GROMACS .gro file of C-alpha atoms in nm:
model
  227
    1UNK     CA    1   1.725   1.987  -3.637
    2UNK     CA    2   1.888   1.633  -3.827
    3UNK     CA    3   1.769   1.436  -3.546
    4UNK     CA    4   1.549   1.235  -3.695
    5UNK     CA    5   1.625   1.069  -4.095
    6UNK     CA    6   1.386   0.922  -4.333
    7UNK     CA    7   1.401   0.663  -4.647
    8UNK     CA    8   1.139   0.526  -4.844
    9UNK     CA    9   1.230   0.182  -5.019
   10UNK     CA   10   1.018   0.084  -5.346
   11UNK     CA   11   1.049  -0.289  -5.365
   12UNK     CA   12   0.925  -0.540  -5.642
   13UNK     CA   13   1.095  -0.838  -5.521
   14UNK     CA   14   0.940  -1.045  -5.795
   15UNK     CA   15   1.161  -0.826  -6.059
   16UNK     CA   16   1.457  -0.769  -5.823
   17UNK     CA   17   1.360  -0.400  -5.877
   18UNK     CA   18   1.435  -0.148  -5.614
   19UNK     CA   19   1.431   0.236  -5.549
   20UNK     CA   20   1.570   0.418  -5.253
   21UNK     CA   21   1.465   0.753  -5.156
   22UNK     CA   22   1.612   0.976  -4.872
   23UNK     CA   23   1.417   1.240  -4.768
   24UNK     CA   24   1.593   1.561  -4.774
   25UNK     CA   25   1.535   1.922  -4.673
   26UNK     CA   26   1.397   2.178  -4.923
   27UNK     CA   27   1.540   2.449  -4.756
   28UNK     CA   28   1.922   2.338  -4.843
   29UNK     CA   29   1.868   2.408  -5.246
   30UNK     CA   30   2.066   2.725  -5.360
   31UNK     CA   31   1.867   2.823  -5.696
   32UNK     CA   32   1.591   2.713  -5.886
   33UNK     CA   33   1.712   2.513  -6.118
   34UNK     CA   34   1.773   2.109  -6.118
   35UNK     CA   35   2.020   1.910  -6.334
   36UNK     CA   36   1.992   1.505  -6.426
   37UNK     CA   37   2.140   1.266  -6.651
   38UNK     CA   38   2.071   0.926  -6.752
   39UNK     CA   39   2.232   0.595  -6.896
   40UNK     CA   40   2.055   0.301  -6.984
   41UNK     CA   41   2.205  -0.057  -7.009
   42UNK     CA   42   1.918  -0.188  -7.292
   43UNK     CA   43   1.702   0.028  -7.540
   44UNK     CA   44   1.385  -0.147  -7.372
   45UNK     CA   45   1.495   0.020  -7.023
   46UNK     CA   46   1.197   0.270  -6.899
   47UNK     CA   47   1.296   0.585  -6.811
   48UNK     CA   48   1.036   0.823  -6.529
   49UNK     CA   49   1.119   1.177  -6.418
   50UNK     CA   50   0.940   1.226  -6.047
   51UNK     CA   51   0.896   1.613  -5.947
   52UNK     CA   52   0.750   1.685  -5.687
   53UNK     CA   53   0.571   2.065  -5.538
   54UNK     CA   54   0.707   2.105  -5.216
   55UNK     CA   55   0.515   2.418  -5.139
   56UNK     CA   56   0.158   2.564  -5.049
   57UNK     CA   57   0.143   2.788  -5.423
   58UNK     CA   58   0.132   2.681  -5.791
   59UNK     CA   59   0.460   2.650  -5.915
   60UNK     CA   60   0.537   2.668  -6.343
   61UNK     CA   61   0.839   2.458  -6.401
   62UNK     CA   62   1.038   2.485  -6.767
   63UNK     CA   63   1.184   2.108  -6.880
   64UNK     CA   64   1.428   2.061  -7.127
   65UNK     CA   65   1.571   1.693  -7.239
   66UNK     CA   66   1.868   1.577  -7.398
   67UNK     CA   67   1.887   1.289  -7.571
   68UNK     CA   68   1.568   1.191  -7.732
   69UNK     CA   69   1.516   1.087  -8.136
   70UNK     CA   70   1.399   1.341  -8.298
   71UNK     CA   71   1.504   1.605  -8.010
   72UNK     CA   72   1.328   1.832  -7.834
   73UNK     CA   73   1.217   2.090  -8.034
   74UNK     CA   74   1.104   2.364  -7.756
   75UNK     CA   75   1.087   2.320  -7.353
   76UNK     CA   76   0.777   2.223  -7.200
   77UNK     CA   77   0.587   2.394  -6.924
   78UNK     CA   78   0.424   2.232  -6.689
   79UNK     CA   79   0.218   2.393  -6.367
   80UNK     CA   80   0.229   2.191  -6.077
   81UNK     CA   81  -0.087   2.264  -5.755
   82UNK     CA   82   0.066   2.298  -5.452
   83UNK     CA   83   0.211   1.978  -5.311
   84UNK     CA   84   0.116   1.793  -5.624
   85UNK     CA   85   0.394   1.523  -5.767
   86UNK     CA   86   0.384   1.395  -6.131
   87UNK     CA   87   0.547   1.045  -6.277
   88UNK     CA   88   0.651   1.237  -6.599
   89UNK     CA   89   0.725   1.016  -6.909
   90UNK     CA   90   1.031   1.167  -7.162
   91UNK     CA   91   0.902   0.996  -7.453
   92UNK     CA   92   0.579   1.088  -7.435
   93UNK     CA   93   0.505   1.362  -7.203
   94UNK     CA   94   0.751   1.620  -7.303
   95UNK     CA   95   0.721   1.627  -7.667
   96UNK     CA   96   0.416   1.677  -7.914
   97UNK     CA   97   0.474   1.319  -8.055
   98UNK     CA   98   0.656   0.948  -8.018
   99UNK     CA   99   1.051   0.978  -7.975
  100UNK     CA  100   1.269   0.732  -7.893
  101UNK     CA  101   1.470   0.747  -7.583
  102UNK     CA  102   1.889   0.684  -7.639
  103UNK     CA  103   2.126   0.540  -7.402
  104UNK     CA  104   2.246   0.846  -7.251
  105UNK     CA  105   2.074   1.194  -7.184
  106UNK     CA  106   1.970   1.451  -6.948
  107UNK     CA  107   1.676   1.668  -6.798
  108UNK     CA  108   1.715   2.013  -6.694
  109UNK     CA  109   1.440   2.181  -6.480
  110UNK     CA  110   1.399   2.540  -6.390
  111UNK     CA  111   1.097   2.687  -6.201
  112UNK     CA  112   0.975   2.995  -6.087
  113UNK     CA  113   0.964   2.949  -5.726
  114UNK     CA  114   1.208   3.020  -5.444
  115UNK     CA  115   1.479   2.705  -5.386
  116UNK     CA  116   1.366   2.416  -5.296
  117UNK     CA  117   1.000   2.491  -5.440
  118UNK     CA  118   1.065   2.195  -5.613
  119UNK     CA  119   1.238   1.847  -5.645
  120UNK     CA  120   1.295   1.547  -5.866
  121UNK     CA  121   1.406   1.225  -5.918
  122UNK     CA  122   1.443   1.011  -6.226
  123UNK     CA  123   1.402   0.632  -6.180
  124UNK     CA  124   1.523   0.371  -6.472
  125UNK     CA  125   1.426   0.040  -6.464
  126UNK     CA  126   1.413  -0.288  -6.671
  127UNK     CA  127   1.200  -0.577  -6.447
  128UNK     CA  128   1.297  -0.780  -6.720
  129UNK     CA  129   1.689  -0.802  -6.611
  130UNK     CA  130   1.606  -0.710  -6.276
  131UNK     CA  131   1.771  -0.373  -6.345
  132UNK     CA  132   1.685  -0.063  -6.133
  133UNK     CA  133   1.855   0.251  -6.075
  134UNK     CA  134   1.728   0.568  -5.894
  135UNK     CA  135   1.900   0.940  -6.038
  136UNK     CA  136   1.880   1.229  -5.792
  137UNK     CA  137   1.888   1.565  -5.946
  138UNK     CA  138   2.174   1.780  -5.897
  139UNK     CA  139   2.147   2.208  -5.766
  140UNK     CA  140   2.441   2.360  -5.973
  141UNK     CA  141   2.395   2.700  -5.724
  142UNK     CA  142   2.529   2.422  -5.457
  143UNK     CA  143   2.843   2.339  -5.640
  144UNK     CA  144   3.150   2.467  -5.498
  145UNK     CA  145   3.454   2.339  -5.690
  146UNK     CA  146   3.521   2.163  -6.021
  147UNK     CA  147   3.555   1.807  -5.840
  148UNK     CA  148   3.322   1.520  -5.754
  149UNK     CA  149   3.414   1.215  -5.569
  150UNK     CA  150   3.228   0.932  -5.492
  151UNK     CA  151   3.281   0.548  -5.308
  152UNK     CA  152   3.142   0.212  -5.367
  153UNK     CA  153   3.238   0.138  -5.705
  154UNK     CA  154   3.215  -0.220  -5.737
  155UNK     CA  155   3.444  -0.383  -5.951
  156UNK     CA  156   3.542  -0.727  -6.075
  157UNK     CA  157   3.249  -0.980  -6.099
  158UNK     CA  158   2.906  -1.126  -5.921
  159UNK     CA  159   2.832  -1.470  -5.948
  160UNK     CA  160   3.074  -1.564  -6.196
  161UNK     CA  161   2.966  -1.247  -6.427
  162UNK     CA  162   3.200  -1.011  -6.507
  163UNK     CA  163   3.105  -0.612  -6.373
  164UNK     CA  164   3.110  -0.340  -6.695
  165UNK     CA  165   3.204  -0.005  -6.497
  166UNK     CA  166   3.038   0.291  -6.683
  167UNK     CA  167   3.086   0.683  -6.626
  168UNK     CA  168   2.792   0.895  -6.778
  169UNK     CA  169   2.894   1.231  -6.782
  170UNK     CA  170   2.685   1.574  -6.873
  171UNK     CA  171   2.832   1.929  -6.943
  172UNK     CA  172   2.532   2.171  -6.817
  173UNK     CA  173   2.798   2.466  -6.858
  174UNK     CA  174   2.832   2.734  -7.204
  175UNK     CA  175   3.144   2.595  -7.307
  176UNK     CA  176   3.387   2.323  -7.365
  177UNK     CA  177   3.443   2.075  -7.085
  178UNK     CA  178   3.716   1.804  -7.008
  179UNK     CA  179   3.664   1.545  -6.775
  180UNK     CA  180   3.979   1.371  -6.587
  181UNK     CA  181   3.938   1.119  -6.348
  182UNK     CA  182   4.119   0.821  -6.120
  183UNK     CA  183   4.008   0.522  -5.951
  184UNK     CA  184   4.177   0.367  -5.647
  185UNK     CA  185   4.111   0.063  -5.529
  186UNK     CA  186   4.197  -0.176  -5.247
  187UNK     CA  187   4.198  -0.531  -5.287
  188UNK     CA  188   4.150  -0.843  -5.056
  189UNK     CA  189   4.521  -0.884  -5.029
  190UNK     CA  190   4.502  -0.536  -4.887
  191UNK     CA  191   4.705  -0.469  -5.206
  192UNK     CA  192   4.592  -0.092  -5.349
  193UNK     CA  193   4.634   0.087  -5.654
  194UNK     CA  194   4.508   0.378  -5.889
  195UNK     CA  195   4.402   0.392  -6.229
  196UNK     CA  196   4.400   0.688  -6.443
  197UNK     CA  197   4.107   0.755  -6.691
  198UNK     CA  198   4.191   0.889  -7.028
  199UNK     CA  199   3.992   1.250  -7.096
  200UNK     CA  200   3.726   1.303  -7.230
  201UNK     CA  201   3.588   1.610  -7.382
  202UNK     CA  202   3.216   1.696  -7.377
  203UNK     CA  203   3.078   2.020  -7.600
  204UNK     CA  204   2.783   2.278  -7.398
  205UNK     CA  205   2.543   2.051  -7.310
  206UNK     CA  206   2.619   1.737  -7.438
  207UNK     CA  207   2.590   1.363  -7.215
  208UNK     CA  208   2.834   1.066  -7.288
  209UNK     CA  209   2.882   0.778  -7.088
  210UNK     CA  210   3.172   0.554  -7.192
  211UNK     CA  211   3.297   0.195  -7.035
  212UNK     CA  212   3.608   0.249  -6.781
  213UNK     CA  213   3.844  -0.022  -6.989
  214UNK     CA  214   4.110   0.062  -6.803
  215UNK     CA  215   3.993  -0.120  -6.530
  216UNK     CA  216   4.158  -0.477  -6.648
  217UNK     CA  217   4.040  -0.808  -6.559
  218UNK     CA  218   4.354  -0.850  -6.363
  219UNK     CA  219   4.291  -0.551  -6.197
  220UNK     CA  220   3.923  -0.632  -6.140
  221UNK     CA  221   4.020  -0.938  -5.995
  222UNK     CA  222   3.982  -0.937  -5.600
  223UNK     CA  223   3.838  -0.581  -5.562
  224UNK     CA  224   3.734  -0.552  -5.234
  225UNK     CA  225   3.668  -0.170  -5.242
  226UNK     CA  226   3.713   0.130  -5.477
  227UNK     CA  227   3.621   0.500  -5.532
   0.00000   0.00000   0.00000
């Protein structure tokens, strides 16, 4: 077992566009539901939900989105054959007409199979800024504590433009949330430091991403790595 790893890479280099996926085992899933977000950096920025059957039976899978204009009235069913995948559109697949897709929202996906019947991916793109961005869905039966940590924030600017650091954040819980957060960071100098975020409070269900302006331009400046 875990001897052998797999990635597909989607490449339009014409559009700077790219999309990693790593191949992952089914089996590991603890429930049968699947959590995303999204954030968008223009209003012309395409949004497409990928879920996939993993299994040899039908599978009937209930999605619900957050943060379409006007919102979702009802969830939509969908059946999916056995080991069929379908490029869903949210503003125009999952609703009964046009909607208009904000900056920041989220998908929530519950089937009736056994873990791991099923799996998703959300891909945002805009070919006209070269901007891509590949969402994996989250298993909330897999979470084990009430902290997330992550590496490779990149800070401070990219040929001579200046890096906007944004945290998109979605409460899939039945009651208030607050979100605290840090960032530490090592510069070339070896110098290190940490930043506190401020709080921010998110009602049952609700997404919000906000700009980390706490991050200075001083502080920015010579970033070598942060987390």
């Amino acid at each position: 077992d875990m001897l052998l790893g797999a990635q597909i890479k989607i490449v339009d280099s014409a559009s700077s566009v790219i999309f990693d996926e790593q191949l992952g085992e089914p089996t590991i899933m603890f429930s049968s539901r699947l959590e995303g977000l999204w954030w968008l950096p223009t209003h012309d920025s395409q949004v497409r939900i990928a879920v996939s059957n993993t299994t040899e039976s039908i599978q009937v899978a209930s999605i619900v989105v957050e943060g379409l204009e006007p919102k979702q009235q009802r969830p939509k069913e969908m059946v999916f054959q056995p080991h069929q995948t379908v490029l869903i559109d949210p503003a125009g697949d999952l609703t009964d007409g046009p909607v208009v897709i904000q900056e920041s929202g989220g998908i929530s996906i519950s089937h009736s199979g056994t873990p791991g019947s099923l799996i998703a991916r959300a891909m945002i793109q805009n070919p006209l800024t070269g901007f891509s961005s590949a969402v994996p869905f989250a298993d909330p039966g897999k979470a084990k504590s009430s902290k997330l940590h992550g590496a490779g924030l990149r800070l401070g600017e990219i040929a001579g433009e200046e890096l906007t650091p944004v945290v998109v954040a979605r409460n899939i819980s039945d009651r208030m949330a607050v979100v605290h957060g840090r960032i530490r960071y090592t510069k070339r100098n070896r110098g290190a430091g940490v930043t506190q975020l401020r709080g921010v409070t998110l009602r049952p269900g609700e997404v919000k991403a906000w700009d980390i302006n706490e991050i200075s331009r001083s502080q920015g400046a010579g970033v070598e790595s942060a987390g």
